[in-house]
Short mmCIF file of C-alpha atoms and ligand atoms in Angstrom, two decimals:
data_model
loop_
_atom_site.label_atom_id
_atom_site.label_comp_id
_atom_site.label_asym_id
_atom_site.label_seq_id
_atom_site.Cartn_x
_atom_site.Cartn_y
_atom_site.Cartn_z
CA MET A 1 0.27 -0.27 0.27
CA ALA A 2 1.40 3.63 -1.10
CA LYS A 3 1.66 5.69 1.80
CA SER A 4 -0.58 8.48 1.56
CA PHE A 5 -0.77 12.60 2.68
CA ASP A 6 -2.75 15.48 2.04
CA VAL A 7 0.04 17.38 0.57
CA VAL A 8 3.79 16.37 -0.52
CA ILE A 9 5.92 19.12 -1.33
CA ILE A 10 8.97 18.53 -3.38
CA GLY A 11 11.79 20.98 -2.45
CA ALA A 12 13.06 22.18 1.33
CA GLY A 13 13.76 25.04 0.37
CA ALA A 14 12.71 28.63 1.12
CA ALA A 15 9.26 28.37 -0.52
CA GLY A 16 8.67 24.66 -0.18
CA MET A 17 9.77 24.75 4.01
CA MET A 18 7.30 27.75 4.50
CA CYS A 19 4.24 26.36 2.48
CA ALA A 20 4.84 23.07 4.13
CA ALA A 21 4.49 24.95 7.91
CA GLU A 22 1.53 26.87 6.48
CA ALA A 23 -0.38 23.59 5.08
CA GLY A 24 0.87 21.73 8.38
CA ARG A 25 -0.98 24.39 10.64
CA ARG A 26 -3.84 23.93 8.61
CA GLY A 27 -4.03 20.57 10.19
CA ARG A 28 -3.07 19.06 6.74
CA SER A 29 -0.56 16.21 6.55
CA VAL A 30 2.11 17.06 4.79
CA LEU A 31 5.63 15.63 3.49
CA VAL A 32 8.06 17.17 2.04
CA LEU A 33 10.72 15.80 -0.41
CA ASP A 34 14.51 17.29 -1.18
CA HIS A 35 17.18 15.10 -2.50
CA ALA A 36 19.42 17.15 -0.95
CA LYS A 37 21.52 15.97 2.19
CA ALA A 38 20.08 19.44 4.18
CA PRO A 39 17.01 21.52 3.35
CA GLY A 40 17.39 25.12 3.12
CA GLU A 41 20.95 25.13 1.56
CA LYS A 42 20.50 28.06 -0.48
CA ILE A 43 19.24 30.41 2.65
CA ARG A 44 22.40 28.96 4.71
CA ILE A 45 24.75 30.36 2.09
CA SER A 46 22.78 33.73 1.24
CA GLY A 47 23.35 37.24 1.94
CA GLY A 48 27.34 35.99 2.98
CA GLY A 49 26.21 33.90 5.27
CA ARG A 50 23.94 36.37 7.06
CA CYS A 51 20.84 35.89 4.90
CA ASN A 52 18.92 38.95 2.81
CA PHE A 53 15.83 37.77 4.40
CA THR A 54 13.23 40.26 2.80
CA ASN A 55 13.41 43.72 2.03
CA LEU A 56 11.18 46.39 3.62
CA HIS A 57 10.20 48.27 0.45
CA THR A 58 9.00 45.46 -1.76
CA ALA A 59 6.39 46.35 -4.52
CA PRO A 60 5.49 44.19 -7.39
CA ALA A 61 7.71 46.58 -9.56
CA ASN A 62 10.59 44.96 -7.41
CA PHE A 63 10.24 41.49 -9.80
CA LEU A 64 10.61 40.42 -13.24
CA SER A 65 7.53 38.60 -15.12
CA GLN A 66 6.20 38.20 -18.32
CA ASN A 67 2.99 39.16 -16.24
CA PRO A 68 4.13 41.80 -13.76
CA HIS A 69 0.22 41.50 -11.76
CA PHE A 70 0.72 38.32 -11.42
CA ALA A 71 2.83 38.56 -7.87
CA LYS A 72 0.60 41.32 -6.67
CA SER A 73 -1.91 39.08 -5.09
CA ALA A 74 0.50 36.63 -2.93
CA LEU A 75 2.84 39.90 -1.77
CA ALA A 76 -0.05 41.28 -0.16
CA ARG A 77 -1.24 38.33 1.80
CA TYR A 78 2.04 38.15 3.15
CA THR A 79 4.40 40.97 3.09
CA PRO A 80 8.11 41.60 4.98
CA ARG A 81 6.59 42.90 8.27
CA ASP A 82 4.75 39.38 8.47
CA PHE A 83 8.24 37.48 8.08
CA VAL A 84 9.67 39.83 10.78
CA ALA A 85 7.07 39.09 12.87
CA LEU A 86 7.66 35.80 12.73
CA VAL A 87 11.86 35.98 12.80
CA GLU A 88 10.90 38.08 16.19
CA ARG A 89 8.75 35.53 17.68
CA HIS A 90 11.78 32.81 17.43
CA GLY A 91 14.07 35.54 18.98
CA ILE A 92 16.16 36.11 16.20
CA GLY A 93 18.49 39.18 16.11
CA TRP A 94 18.34 41.44 12.50
CA HIS A 95 19.51 44.42 11.14
CA GLU A 96 18.44 46.57 7.70
CA LYS A 97 22.21 46.94 6.20
CA THR A 98 20.77 49.74 3.53
CA LEU A 99 18.05 50.14 1.11
CA GLY A 100 15.44 48.29 3.28
CA GLN A 101 17.49 44.82 3.10
CA LEU A 102 17.16 43.15 6.20
CA PHE A 103 19.86 40.57 7.34
CA CYS A 104 20.47 38.20 10.47
CA ASP A 105 22.74 39.47 12.98
CA ASP A 106 24.35 36.68 13.49
CA THR A 107 24.14 33.58 11.07
CA ALA A 108 21.58 32.39 7.95
CA ARG A 109 21.54 28.94 9.73
CA ASP A 110 19.11 30.76 12.17
CA ILE A 111 16.51 31.22 9.07
CA VAL A 112 16.93 27.25 7.96
CA ARG A 113 16.75 26.79 12.03
CA MET A 114 13.26 28.81 12.26
CA LEU A 115 12.11 26.60 8.83
CA MET A 116 12.48 23.77 10.68
CA GLU A 117 11.12 24.73 13.93
CA GLU A 118 8.11 26.00 12.32
CA MET A 119 7.69 22.60 10.16
CA LYS A 120 7.68 20.53 13.03
CA ALA A 121 5.11 22.04 15.21
CA ALA A 122 3.35 21.75 12.49
CA GLY A 123 3.50 17.78 12.34
CA VAL A 124 5.45 18.23 8.99
CA VAL A 125 7.39 15.18 8.17
CA LEU A 126 10.31 15.64 5.86
CA ARG A 127 12.96 13.53 3.76
CA LEU A 128 15.79 14.47 2.66
CA GLY A 129 17.90 12.25 0.57
CA THR A 130 15.11 11.66 -1.61
CA GLU A 131 15.33 11.07 -5.30
CA ILE A 132 12.10 11.64 -7.14
CA ALA A 133 11.57 9.07 -9.68
CA CYS A 134 8.59 10.00 -11.76
CA VAL A 135 4.83 11.95 -10.79
CA GLU A 136 1.72 11.36 -12.45
CA ALA A 137 -1.73 12.18 -11.80
CA SER A 138 -3.64 9.50 -9.95
CA ALA A 139 -7.42 9.06 -9.50
CA THR A 140 -7.01 11.07 -6.07
CA GLY A 141 -4.69 13.47 -6.99
CA PHE A 142 -0.81 12.51 -7.77
CA ARG A 143 1.38 9.93 -7.08
CA VAL A 144 5.01 10.58 -6.54
CA GLY A 145 7.45 7.43 -7.37
CA LEU A 146 10.77 7.06 -5.10
CA ALA A 147 13.38 4.33 -6.04
CA GLU A 148 11.09 1.35 -3.56
CA GLU A 149 8.12 2.83 -3.01
CA THR A 150 5.08 5.16 -3.96
CA ILE A 151 3.55 8.33 -2.06
CA ASP A 152 -0.01 9.45 -2.83
CA ALA A 153 -0.59 13.29 -2.53
CA ARG A 154 -4.22 14.84 -3.02
CA ALA A 155 -2.34 18.00 -3.51
CA LEU A 156 1.34 18.09 -5.16
CA VAL A 157 2.95 21.13 -4.57
CA ILE A 158 6.65 21.79 -6.89
CA ALA A 159 9.05 23.87 -4.93
CA THR A 160 12.38 22.67 -6.51
CA GLY A 161 13.63 26.15 -7.61
CA GLY A 162 15.13 26.99 -10.68
CA LYS A 163 18.57 26.08 -12.74
CA SER A 164 21.09 28.42 -10.42
CA ILE A 165 24.55 27.07 -9.21
CA PRO A 166 23.96 23.03 -10.16
CA LYS A 167 27.06 22.42 -7.84
CA MET A 168 24.58 23.10 -4.84
CA GLY A 169 21.64 20.30 -6.43
CA ALA A 170 19.76 23.02 -8.54
CA THR A 171 17.93 20.99 -11.32
CA GLY A 172 15.55 21.59 -14.25
CA PHE A 173 12.89 19.77 -12.37
CA ALA A 174 9.88 22.20 -11.96
CA TYR A 175 10.16 22.48 -15.24
CA ARG A 176 10.39 19.24 -16.43
CA ILE A 177 6.73 18.66 -14.38
CA ALA A 178 5.32 21.65 -15.50
CA GLU A 179 5.84 20.38 -19.30
CA GLN A 180 4.44 17.22 -18.21
CA PHE A 181 0.92 18.26 -17.26
CA GLY A 182 0.79 20.90 -19.86
CA LEU A 183 1.88 23.84 -18.63
CA ALA A 184 4.13 26.60 -20.73
CA LEU A 185 7.49 28.00 -19.98
CA VAL A 186 8.64 31.56 -20.53
CA GLU A 187 12.59 30.91 -21.57
CA THR A 188 14.91 29.86 -18.75
CA ARG A 189 18.22 32.26 -17.89
CA PRO A 190 20.31 33.30 -15.43
CA GLY A 191 19.79 36.32 -13.42
CA LEU A 192 21.63 38.45 -10.85
CA VAL A 193 24.73 37.21 -12.37
CA PRO A 194 28.39 38.97 -13.16
CA LEU A 195 29.09 39.93 -16.91
CA THR A 196 31.67 38.94 -18.89
CA VAL A 197 34.06 41.04 -21.66
CA ALA A 198 35.70 39.91 -24.61
CA ASP A 199 39.42 39.07 -24.42
CA ALA A 200 40.23 42.54 -26.21
CA ALA A 201 38.11 44.32 -23.40
CA LYS A 202 39.76 41.71 -20.66
CA GLU A 203 43.53 43.08 -21.38
CA SER A 204 42.25 46.65 -21.31
CA LEU A 205 39.80 46.43 -18.14
CA GLY A 206 42.23 43.72 -16.92
CA ALA A 207 44.06 46.94 -14.92
CA LEU A 208 41.10 47.75 -13.08
CA ALA A 209 40.23 44.21 -11.53
CA GLY A 210 39.66 44.74 -7.98
CA LEU A 211 38.43 48.16 -8.14
CA ALA A 212 34.71 49.32 -6.47
CA VAL A 213 32.88 52.64 -7.55
CA ASP A 214 29.74 53.61 -7.26
CA VAL A 215 28.04 54.20 -10.22
CA ARG A 216 24.55 54.26 -12.38
CA ALA A 217 24.10 51.51 -14.80
CA ALA A 218 21.98 51.44 -17.27
CA CYS A 219 20.22 48.93 -20.41
CA GLY A 220 17.72 50.22 -22.27
CA LYS A 221 15.85 52.43 -19.75
CA THR A 222 16.34 50.57 -16.55
CA THR A 223 18.84 51.98 -14.16
CA PHE A 224 20.50 51.12 -10.71
CA ASN A 225 22.62 53.08 -8.92
CA GLU A 226 24.58 51.27 -6.67
CA ALA A 227 28.22 50.32 -6.70
CA MET A 228 30.09 48.25 -9.58
CA LEU A 229 33.31 46.45 -9.34
CA PHE A 230 35.84 45.71 -12.41
CA THR A 231 36.90 41.60 -12.09
CA HIS A 232 39.60 39.97 -14.49
CA ARG A 233 36.52 38.56 -16.43
CA GLY A 234 33.97 41.26 -16.83
CA LEU A 235 31.83 43.59 -14.51
CA SER A 236 30.38 42.50 -11.27
CA GLY A 237 28.66 43.89 -8.00
CA PRO A 238 25.21 44.89 -6.81
CA ALA A 239 24.93 47.39 -10.19
CA ILE A 240 25.72 44.88 -12.63
CA LEU A 241 24.17 42.18 -10.97
CA GLN A 242 21.42 44.17 -10.90
CA ILE A 243 21.15 45.08 -14.43
CA SER A 244 21.97 41.63 -15.58
CA SER A 245 18.15 40.64 -15.23
CA TYR A 246 17.45 42.98 -17.60
CA TRP A 247 20.72 42.97 -20.28
CA ARG A 248 20.18 40.25 -23.21
CA GLU A 249 23.26 39.24 -25.42
CA GLY A 250 24.26 41.97 -28.08
CA GLU A 251 22.87 44.67 -25.91
CA GLU A 252 25.26 47.74 -24.58
CA ILE A 253 25.18 48.67 -20.96
CA ARG A 254 25.61 51.88 -19.86
CA VAL A 255 27.86 53.08 -16.84
CA ALA A 256 28.31 56.87 -15.47
CA PHE A 257 30.50 57.41 -12.66
CA GLU A 258 29.76 58.74 -9.26
CA PRO A 259 26.86 59.63 -11.14
CA GLY A 260 25.97 62.58 -8.45
CA THR A 261 29.01 64.33 -9.07
CA ASP A 262 28.81 67.41 -11.12
CA LEU A 263 32.42 66.83 -12.80
CA GLY A 264 32.01 68.92 -16.00
CA ALA A 265 31.87 71.98 -13.43
CA LEU A 266 34.40 70.36 -10.91
CA MET A 267 37.27 70.48 -14.04
CA LYS A 268 36.30 73.32 -15.33
CA ALA A 269 36.63 74.92 -12.06
CA ALA A 270 40.18 72.93 -11.45
CA ARG A 271 41.12 74.50 -14.71
CA ARG A 272 41.78 77.96 -13.40
CA THR A 273 43.22 76.82 -10.21
CA GLN A 274 45.18 73.33 -11.31
CA GLY A 275 45.90 74.11 -14.97
CA ARG A 276 49.11 72.54 -15.01
CA GLN A 277 48.14 69.11 -13.48
CA ALA A 278 47.44 66.15 -16.02
CA VAL A 279 43.87 65.59 -16.39
CA GLN A 280 43.73 61.79 -14.73
CA THR A 281 45.37 63.62 -11.72
CA VAL A 282 42.40 65.92 -11.71
CA LEU A 283 39.96 63.25 -12.45
CA GLY A 284 41.49 60.87 -9.95
CA GLU A 285 40.42 63.22 -7.23
CA HIS A 286 36.85 62.42 -7.45
CA LEU A 287 37.27 58.53 -8.90
CA PRO A 288 39.80 56.16 -8.17
CA LYS A 289 42.79 57.07 -9.55
CA ARG A 290 43.25 53.54 -11.61
CA LEU A 291 40.09 54.13 -13.11
CA ALA A 292 41.03 58.36 -14.06
CA GLN A 293 43.48 56.61 -15.99
CA HIS A 294 41.84 54.28 -17.82
CA LEU A 295 39.48 57.15 -18.86
CA ALA A 296 41.90 59.65 -19.75
CA THR A 297 43.28 57.28 -21.66
CA GLU A 298 40.09 56.46 -23.57
CA ALA A 299 39.78 59.63 -24.10
CA GLY A 300 42.90 60.37 -25.43
CA LEU A 301 43.57 62.93 -22.73
CA LEU A 302 46.38 61.43 -20.86
CA ASP A 303 48.85 63.28 -19.75
CA ARG A 304 47.49 66.57 -21.60
CA PRO A 305 48.00 69.26 -18.47
CA LEU A 306 44.15 70.68 -17.97
CA ALA A 307 44.59 74.06 -18.98
CA ASP A 308 44.96 73.05 -22.44
CA LEU A 309 41.48 71.15 -22.46
CA SER A 310 38.95 73.48 -24.36
CA ASP A 311 34.98 73.02 -22.45
CA LYS A 312 34.64 71.38 -25.66
CA ALA A 313 37.16 68.42 -24.28
CA ILE A 314 35.66 69.05 -20.71
CA ASP A 315 32.14 68.17 -21.85
CA GLY A 316 33.34 65.27 -24.31
CA LEU A 317 35.62 63.66 -21.25
CA VAL A 318 32.95 64.39 -18.81
CA ALA A 319 30.22 62.64 -21.17
CA LEU A 320 32.78 59.77 -21.48
CA VAL A 321 32.31 59.65 -17.88
CA SER A 322 29.04 60.01 -17.02
CA GLY A 323 28.08 57.71 -20.52
CA TRP A 324 30.77 54.82 -20.46
CA SER A 325 29.59 52.21 -22.35
CA LEU A 326 30.36 48.44 -22.84
CA LYS A 327 29.08 45.32 -24.94
CA PRO A 328 29.41 42.29 -22.41
CA ALA A 329 30.30 39.59 -24.39
CA GLY A 330 27.99 37.00 -21.66
CA SER A 331 27.28 36.82 -18.36
CA GLU A 332 28.94 34.21 -15.87
CA GLY A 333 25.80 31.38 -16.27
CA TYR A 334 24.16 29.18 -13.81
CA ARG A 335 27.49 28.54 -12.18
CA THR A 336 27.45 32.06 -9.99
CA ALA A 337 23.93 33.87 -11.29
CA GLU A 338 21.84 34.04 -7.70
CA VAL A 339 18.35 33.22 -9.64
CA THR A 340 16.99 31.75 -12.74
CA LEU A 341 14.60 34.39 -14.76
CA GLY A 342 11.99 32.99 -16.65
CA GLY A 343 10.50 29.79 -15.80
CA VAL A 344 6.72 28.47 -15.80
CA ASP A 345 3.93 30.53 -17.00
CA THR A 346 2.20 32.60 -14.88
CA ARG A 347 -0.90 32.63 -17.73
CA HIS A 348 -1.51 28.95 -15.91
CA LEU A 349 -1.59 29.65 -12.67
CA ASP A 350 -3.72 31.30 -10.40
CA SER A 351 -2.05 34.07 -8.17
CA ARG A 352 -4.01 33.66 -5.29
CA THR A 353 -3.44 29.91 -4.53
CA MET A 354 -0.26 29.07 -7.16
CA MET A 355 -1.96 25.89 -8.22
CA ALA A 356 -2.09 24.98 -11.92
CA LYS A 357 -5.28 26.11 -13.65
CA ALA A 358 -5.92 22.71 -15.73
CA VAL A 359 -4.73 20.85 -13.41
CA PRO A 360 -6.39 20.75 -9.95
CA GLY A 361 -4.39 19.77 -7.04
CA LEU A 362 -1.09 20.42 -8.27
CA PHE A 363 0.67 24.34 -7.00
CA PHE A 364 4.34 25.75 -8.49
CA ILE A 365 5.82 28.15 -6.13
CA GLY A 366 9.05 30.27 -5.47
CA GLU A 367 11.78 30.55 -8.26
CA CYS A 368 10.58 27.78 -10.42
CA VAL A 369 8.10 30.35 -11.28
CA ASP A 370 8.23 33.20 -13.55
CA VAL A 371 8.54 35.95 -10.83
CA THR A 372 12.16 36.89 -10.26
CA GLY A 373 12.98 39.43 -8.19
CA TRP A 374 15.82 42.28 -7.74
CA LEU A 375 18.82 41.90 -5.86
CA GLY A 376 18.46 42.79 -2.20
CA GLY A 377 16.10 40.19 -0.20
CA TYR A 378 13.04 39.95 -3.06
CA ASN A 379 13.59 36.57 -4.11
CA PHE A 380 13.32 34.93 -0.23
CA GLN A 381 10.07 37.85 0.30
CA TRP A 382 8.81 35.99 -3.31
CA ALA A 383 9.62 32.39 -1.92
CA TRP A 384 7.88 33.14 1.36
CA ALA A 385 4.44 34.80 -0.02
CA SER A 386 4.19 32.41 -2.92
CA GLY A 387 4.85 29.41 -0.27
CA PHE A 388 2.33 30.89 2.18
CA SER A 389 -0.67 31.49 -0.08
CA CYS A 390 0.03 27.81 -1.07
CA GLY A 391 0.31 26.60 2.37
CA GLN A 392 -3.03 28.71 2.68
CA ALA A 393 -4.93 26.96 -0.17
CA VAL A 394 -3.47 22.93 -0.46
P1 FDA B 1 15.38 26.64 -3.61
O1 FDA B 1 16.64 26.90 -4.37
O2 FDA B 1 15.73 27.50 -2.49
O3 FDA B 1 15.06 25.37 -2.97
C1 FDA B 1 14.69 24.72 -4.26
C2 FDA B 1 15.22 23.33 -3.39
O4 FDA B 1 14.55 22.15 -4.07
C3 FDA B 1 16.46 22.68 -2.72
O5 FDA B 1 16.60 22.08 -1.71
C4 FDA B 1 16.61 21.54 -3.69
O6 FDA B 1 17.51 20.71 -2.96
C5 FDA B 1 15.41 21.00 -4.29
N1 FDA B 1 15.50 20.28 -5.33
C6 FDA B 1 16.01 20.56 -6.27
N2 FDA B 1 15.87 19.53 -7.56
C7 FDA B 1 15.09 19.05 -6.74
C8 FDA B 1 14.78 17.81 -7.56
N3 FDA B 1 15.05 16.87 -8.63
N4 FDA B 1 14.36 16.30 -6.72
C9 FDA B 1 14.39 16.81 -5.41
N5 FDA B 1 14.72 17.86 -4.76
C10 FDA B 1 15.39 18.81 -5.94
N6 FDA B 1 17.79 36.11 -2.17
C11 FDA B 1 17.24 36.79 -1.35
O7 FDA B 1 16.37 37.21 -1.08
N7 FDA B 1 18.06 37.13 -0.37
C12 FDA B 1 19.83 36.75 -0.43
O8 FDA B 1 20.70 36.90 0.22
C13 FDA B 1 20.00 35.95 -1.54
N8 FDA B 1 21.79 35.45 -1.67
C14 FDA B 1 21.37 34.55 -2.55
C15 FDA B 1 22.78 33.99 -2.70
C16 FDA B 1 23.23 33.00 -3.75
C17 FDA B 1 24.73 32.44 -3.41
C18 FDA B 1 21.78 32.04 -4.41
C19 FDA B 1 22.55 31.07 -5.61
C20 FDA B 1 20.99 32.82 -4.17
C21 FDA B 1 20.85 33.86 -3.64
N9 FDA B 1 19.17 34.93 -3.38
C22 FDA B 1 19.22 35.25 -2.35
C23 FDA B 1 17.94 33.83 -4.47
C24 FDA B 1 17.40 32.86 -3.11
O9 FDA B 1 18.09 31.51 -2.78
C25 FDA B 1 16.38 32.16 -4.34
O10 FDA B 1 15.72 33.01 -4.54
C26 FDA B 1 15.17 31.15 -3.47
O11 FDA B 1 16.11 30.36 -2.82
C27 FDA B 1 14.55 29.93 -3.95
O12 FDA B 1 13.74 29.95 -3.15
P2 FDA B 1 12.79 28.40 -3.63
O13 FDA B 1 12.30 27.41 -2.39
O14 FDA B 1 12.18 28.51 -4.99
O15 FDA B 1 13.99 27.63 -4.21
#
């Protein structure tokens, strides 16, 4: 006889555990299955080990999806304040770092422990190290085939995340199940990922590797004001990770260095008082010196005394500094991407419950759905909100 549960959740990550705790609390018998040895591995390594578990400013506009309205319902049903209240009930210290981003004071493991405790209190059964052989519809719901047994479920929740960081056990499982049940997928691609440059650019930018600078990075009409980091392979840092989710192969990104500074006025004033100094020296008072040297070289003005420069030449230099453009060759891919863009097409899901409209009892939550947040705690908030909404419905 197959074992039977009201709800089987595949994936003991952020969304799966939140869903399990809520469904169990509502009296459902819940089994969570995961092929990993430990639950919530991405939570554990997130936010540099401190887990940026939510963002106080979470709004639908902070998410990418083919249907920007889809996330609204779940995000309204479970807010950052709800998660903060949960964290506080468990006595976990937290702080706001910047831009509404909340982190654990101590360690991300506290969040995993909290979710485990919530599941335990709700009577949830957790089975780790379990490979899923197959999933099929049955007369009473769904049948999940494991290596040596089958499990019956009235409701089946797919919470296996995206493809990012395969080394940590990420798989395309959710997408395969979606396709098996006739749900369309929005093309998946790596998001929140460092961008790489072609070999020639690698050589000229190599000298800048390790430099971090405040920028406004833009791709099309989307802009982010955050720090950018030059790497040996290209560009990284929060501004680039953010813009990477909007960037497509072949497109250009534009970077304004020190966007809050009126460099034109400063350079023209300096021409009167420091006219004998070289362009890169004066520029280096406002930008990292290596970057000033690089930009002066790109502008063809290296070693030129500032006094030699006409207004037009200074304006040209400022245009370069505030509109430096680059065509990335690619991205670092799923190996380092924090998230997977695209996924299960939201047109096929009920936005209040996350249930597949054409397959009653089958649910998709978390990162596998075509809802992807910005950097800064938004992706966990989506995992909590979609998991909670589903947990209330199963
Ligand atoms: P998640 O990936 O968490 O869980 C999926 C689970 O399914 C895993 O336990 C996996 O083992 C299991 N699974 C997969 N395939 C399976 C299969 N075939 N069979 C059985 N089980 C299977 N976000 C944020 O908001 N703040 C942050 O600080 C960070 N930091 C961060 C750092 C790094 C390095 C990464 C890679 C990502 C982040 N993120 C983040 C993103 C965040 O981790 C991510 O959006 C959520 O973990 C998604 O939650 P899910 O529950 O959907 O998937």
